[in-house]
Tab-separated table of C-alpha atoms in Angstrom:
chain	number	residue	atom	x	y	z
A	19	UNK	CA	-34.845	-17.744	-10.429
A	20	UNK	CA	-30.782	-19.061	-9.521
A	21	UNK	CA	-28.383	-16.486	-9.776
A	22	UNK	CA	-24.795	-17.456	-10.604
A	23	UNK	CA	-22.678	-17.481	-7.621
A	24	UNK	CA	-19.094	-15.535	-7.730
A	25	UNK	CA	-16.412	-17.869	-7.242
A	26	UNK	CA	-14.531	-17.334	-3.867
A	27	UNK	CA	-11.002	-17.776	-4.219
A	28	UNK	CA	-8.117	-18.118	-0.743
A	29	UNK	CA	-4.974	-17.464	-0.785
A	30	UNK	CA	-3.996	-21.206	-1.847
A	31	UNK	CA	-5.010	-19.638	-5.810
A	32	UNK	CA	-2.461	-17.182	-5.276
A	33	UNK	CA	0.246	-19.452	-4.909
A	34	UNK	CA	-1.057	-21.479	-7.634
A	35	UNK	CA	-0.737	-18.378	-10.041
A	36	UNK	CA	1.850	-19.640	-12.881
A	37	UNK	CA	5.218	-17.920	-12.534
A	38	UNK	CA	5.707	-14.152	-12.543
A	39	UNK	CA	1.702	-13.097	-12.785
A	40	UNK	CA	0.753	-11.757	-9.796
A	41	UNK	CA	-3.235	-11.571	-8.293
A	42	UNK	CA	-4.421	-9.682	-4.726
A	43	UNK	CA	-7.243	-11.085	-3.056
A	44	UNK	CA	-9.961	-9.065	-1.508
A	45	UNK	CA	-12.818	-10.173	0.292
A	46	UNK	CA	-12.269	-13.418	-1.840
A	47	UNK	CA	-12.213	-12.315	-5.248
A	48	UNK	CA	-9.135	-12.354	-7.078
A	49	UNK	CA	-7.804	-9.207	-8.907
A	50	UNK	CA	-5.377	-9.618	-11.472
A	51	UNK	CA	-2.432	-7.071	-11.837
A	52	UNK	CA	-0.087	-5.565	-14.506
A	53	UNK	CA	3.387	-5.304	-14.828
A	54	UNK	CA	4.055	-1.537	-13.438
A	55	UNK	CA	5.769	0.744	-15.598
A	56	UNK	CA	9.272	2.268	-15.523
A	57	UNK	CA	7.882	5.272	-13.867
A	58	UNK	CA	6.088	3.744	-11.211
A	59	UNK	CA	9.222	2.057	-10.225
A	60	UNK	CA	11.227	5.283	-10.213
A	61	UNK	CA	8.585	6.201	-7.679
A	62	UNK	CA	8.887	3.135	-5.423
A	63	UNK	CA	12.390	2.753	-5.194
A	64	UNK	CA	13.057	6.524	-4.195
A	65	UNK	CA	10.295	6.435	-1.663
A	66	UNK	CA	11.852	2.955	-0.119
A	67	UNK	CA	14.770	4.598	-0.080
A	68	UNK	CA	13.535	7.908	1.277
A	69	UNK	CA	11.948	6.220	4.411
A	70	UNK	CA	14.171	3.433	4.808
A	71	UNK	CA	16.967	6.199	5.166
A	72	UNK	CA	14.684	7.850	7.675
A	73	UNK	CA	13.879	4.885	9.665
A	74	UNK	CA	17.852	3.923	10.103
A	75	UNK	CA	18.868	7.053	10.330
A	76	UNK	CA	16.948	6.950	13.729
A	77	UNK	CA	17.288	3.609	14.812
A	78	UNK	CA	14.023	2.828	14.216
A	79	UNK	CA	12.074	-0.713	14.885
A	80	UNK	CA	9.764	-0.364	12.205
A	81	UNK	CA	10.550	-1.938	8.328
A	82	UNK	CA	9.708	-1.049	4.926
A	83	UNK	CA	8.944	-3.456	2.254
A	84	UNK	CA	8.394	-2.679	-1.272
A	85	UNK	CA	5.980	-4.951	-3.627
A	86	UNK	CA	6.285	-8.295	-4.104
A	87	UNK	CA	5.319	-8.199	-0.537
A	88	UNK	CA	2.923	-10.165	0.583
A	89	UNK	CA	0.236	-8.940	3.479
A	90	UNK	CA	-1.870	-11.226	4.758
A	91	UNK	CA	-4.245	-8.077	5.783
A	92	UNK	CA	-7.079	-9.846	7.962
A	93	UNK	CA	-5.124	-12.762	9.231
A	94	UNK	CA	-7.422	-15.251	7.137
A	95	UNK	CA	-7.500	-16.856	3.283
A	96	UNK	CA	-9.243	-14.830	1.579
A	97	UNK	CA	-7.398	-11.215	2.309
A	98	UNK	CA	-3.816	-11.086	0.358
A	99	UNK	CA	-2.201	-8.062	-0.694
A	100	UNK	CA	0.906	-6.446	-2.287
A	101	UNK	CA	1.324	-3.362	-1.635
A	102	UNK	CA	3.578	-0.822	-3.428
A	103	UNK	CA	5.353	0.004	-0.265
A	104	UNK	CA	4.461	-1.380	3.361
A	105	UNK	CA	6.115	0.131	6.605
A	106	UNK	CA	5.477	-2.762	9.309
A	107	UNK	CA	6.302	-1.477	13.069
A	108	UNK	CA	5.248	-4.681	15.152
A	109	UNK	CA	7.506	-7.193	14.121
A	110	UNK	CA	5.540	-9.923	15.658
A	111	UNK	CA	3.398	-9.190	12.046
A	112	UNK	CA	6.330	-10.196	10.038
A	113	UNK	CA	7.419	-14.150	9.404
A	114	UNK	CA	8.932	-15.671	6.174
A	115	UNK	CA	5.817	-15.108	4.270
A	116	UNK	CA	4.997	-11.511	4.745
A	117	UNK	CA	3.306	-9.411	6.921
A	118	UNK	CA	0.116	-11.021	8.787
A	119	UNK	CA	-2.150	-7.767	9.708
A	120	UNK	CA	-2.193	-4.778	9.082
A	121	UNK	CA	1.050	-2.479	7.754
A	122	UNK	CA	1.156	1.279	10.017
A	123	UNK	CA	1.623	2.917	6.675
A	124	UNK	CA	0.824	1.666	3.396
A	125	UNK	CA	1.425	3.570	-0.050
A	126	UNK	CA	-0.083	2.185	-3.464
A	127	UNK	CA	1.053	4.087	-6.559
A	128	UNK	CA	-1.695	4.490	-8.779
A	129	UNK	CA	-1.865	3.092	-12.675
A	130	UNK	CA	-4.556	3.434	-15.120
A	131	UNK	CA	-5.388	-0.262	-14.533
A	132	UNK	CA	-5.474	0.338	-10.860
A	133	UNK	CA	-7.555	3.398	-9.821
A	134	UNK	CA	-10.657	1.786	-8.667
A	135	UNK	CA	-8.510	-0.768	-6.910
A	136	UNK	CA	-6.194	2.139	-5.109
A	137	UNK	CA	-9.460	5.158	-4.441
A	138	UNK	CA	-12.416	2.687	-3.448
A	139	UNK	CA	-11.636	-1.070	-2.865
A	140	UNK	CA	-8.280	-0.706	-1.280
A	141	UNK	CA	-9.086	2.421	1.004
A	142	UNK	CA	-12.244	0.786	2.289
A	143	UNK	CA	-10.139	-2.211	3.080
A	144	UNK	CA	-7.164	-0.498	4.868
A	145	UNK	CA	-9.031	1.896	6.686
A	146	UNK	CA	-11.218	-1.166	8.232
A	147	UNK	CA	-8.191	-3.548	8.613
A	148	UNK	CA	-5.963	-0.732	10.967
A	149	UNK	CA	-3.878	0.273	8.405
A	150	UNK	CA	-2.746	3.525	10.458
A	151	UNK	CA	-1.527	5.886	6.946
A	152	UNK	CA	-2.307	5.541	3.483
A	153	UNK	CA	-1.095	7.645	0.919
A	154	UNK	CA	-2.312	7.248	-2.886
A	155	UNK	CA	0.159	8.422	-5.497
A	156	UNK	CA	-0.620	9.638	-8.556
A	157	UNK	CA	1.846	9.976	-11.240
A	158	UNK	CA	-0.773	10.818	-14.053
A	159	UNK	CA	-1.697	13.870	-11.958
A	160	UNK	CA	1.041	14.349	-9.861
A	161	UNK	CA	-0.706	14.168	-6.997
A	162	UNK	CA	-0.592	12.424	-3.210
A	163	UNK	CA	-3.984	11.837	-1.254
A	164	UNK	CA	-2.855	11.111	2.505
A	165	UNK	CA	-5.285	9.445	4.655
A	166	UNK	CA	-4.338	9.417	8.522
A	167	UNK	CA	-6.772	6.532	9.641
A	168	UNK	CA	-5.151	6.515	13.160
A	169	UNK	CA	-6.482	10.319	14.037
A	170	UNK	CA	-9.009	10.191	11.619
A	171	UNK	CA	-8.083	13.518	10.576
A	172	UNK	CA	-9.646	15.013	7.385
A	173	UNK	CA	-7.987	13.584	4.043
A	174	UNK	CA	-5.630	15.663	2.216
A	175	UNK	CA	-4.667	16.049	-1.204
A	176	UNK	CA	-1.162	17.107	-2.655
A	177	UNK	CA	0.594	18.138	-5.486
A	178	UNK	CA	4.509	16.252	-6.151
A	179	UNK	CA	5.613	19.723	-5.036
A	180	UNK	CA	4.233	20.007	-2.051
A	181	UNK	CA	6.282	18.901	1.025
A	182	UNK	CA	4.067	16.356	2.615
A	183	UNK	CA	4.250	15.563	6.201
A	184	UNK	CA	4.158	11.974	7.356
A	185	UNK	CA	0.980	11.546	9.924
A	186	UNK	CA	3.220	8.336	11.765
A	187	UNK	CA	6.361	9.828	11.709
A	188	UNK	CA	6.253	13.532	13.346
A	189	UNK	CA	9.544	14.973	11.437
A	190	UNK	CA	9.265	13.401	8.096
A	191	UNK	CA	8.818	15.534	5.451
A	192	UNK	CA	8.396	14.001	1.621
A	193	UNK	CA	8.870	16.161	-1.487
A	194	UNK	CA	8.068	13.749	-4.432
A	195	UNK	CA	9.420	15.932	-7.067
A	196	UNK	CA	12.858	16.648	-5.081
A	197	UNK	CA	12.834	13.041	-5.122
A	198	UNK	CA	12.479	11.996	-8.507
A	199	UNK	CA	14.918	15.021	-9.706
């Protein structure tokens, strides 16, 4: 008995997307993505903010991006990502496309549409890529799950007011709630 083969998409479907609908691309199968909501963007533009002011404040090489960003995650066609927000330290990553590898610190902001996506596809795929941080934000529960791939320390859960410590940045301290009040 023939079983139906999956279609396996590259990057070149991406870029044939009609205007203003977005996809990612995993492993070569194309995941389709909603518009996020007003929320979520209150969320991504105070944490850009919050950790571009950090990073400047220092003089600091590394640079954050916010989504639409693209990041080519395993340097081949069939990996393509967008991240809510990426922090890229190695600017030899970066060109006029995006990032090509792995971000140090990636943050997805979770939606109802993209749970699976953010706890089980996307974590497997960071951790394995060298993503060094990932934090998952949850706005439906208020909560931040902080991985810290790079000393493979134990995975922690917070609330929004909790003051989080950043695992790549020693004396960065985030308080979501202080940030979105």
């Amino acid at each position: 008995m023939a079983f139906a083969q999956e279609k396996i998409y590259t990057i070149d479907a991406i870029y044939a997307l009609p205007d203003g609908q977005r996809a990612e691309l995993i492993d070569g199968r194309m995941y389709m993505m909603a518009p996020p909501n007003t929320g979520h963007q209150k969320i991504s533009w105070k944490l850009h903010q919050e950790i571009g002011n950090y990073i400047s404040s220092r003089g600091g090489s590394c640079d954050v991006y916010a989504a639409p960003f693209a990041v080519f995650l395993n340097r081949d066609d069939q990996n393509y990502v967008e991240p809510d927000i990426s922090v890229i330290c190695d600017k030899n990553k970066l060109d006029e496309k995006g990032c090509n590898g792995a971000p140090d610190w990636i943050i997805e902001i979770v939606s109802p549409s993209s749970q699976q996506m953010d706890y089980g596809i996307k974590l497997f795929k960071y951790r394995t890529a060298g993503v060094r941080e990932y934090w998952i934000v949850n706005p439906l529960k208020q909560t931040v799950t902080v991985y810290d791939f790079e000393q493979e320390k134990e995975t922690r859960q917070y609330s929004f007011d909790d003051t989080i410590s950043v695992c790549i940045y020693e004396d960065l301290k985030i308080n979501i709630a202080e940030l979105l009040s």
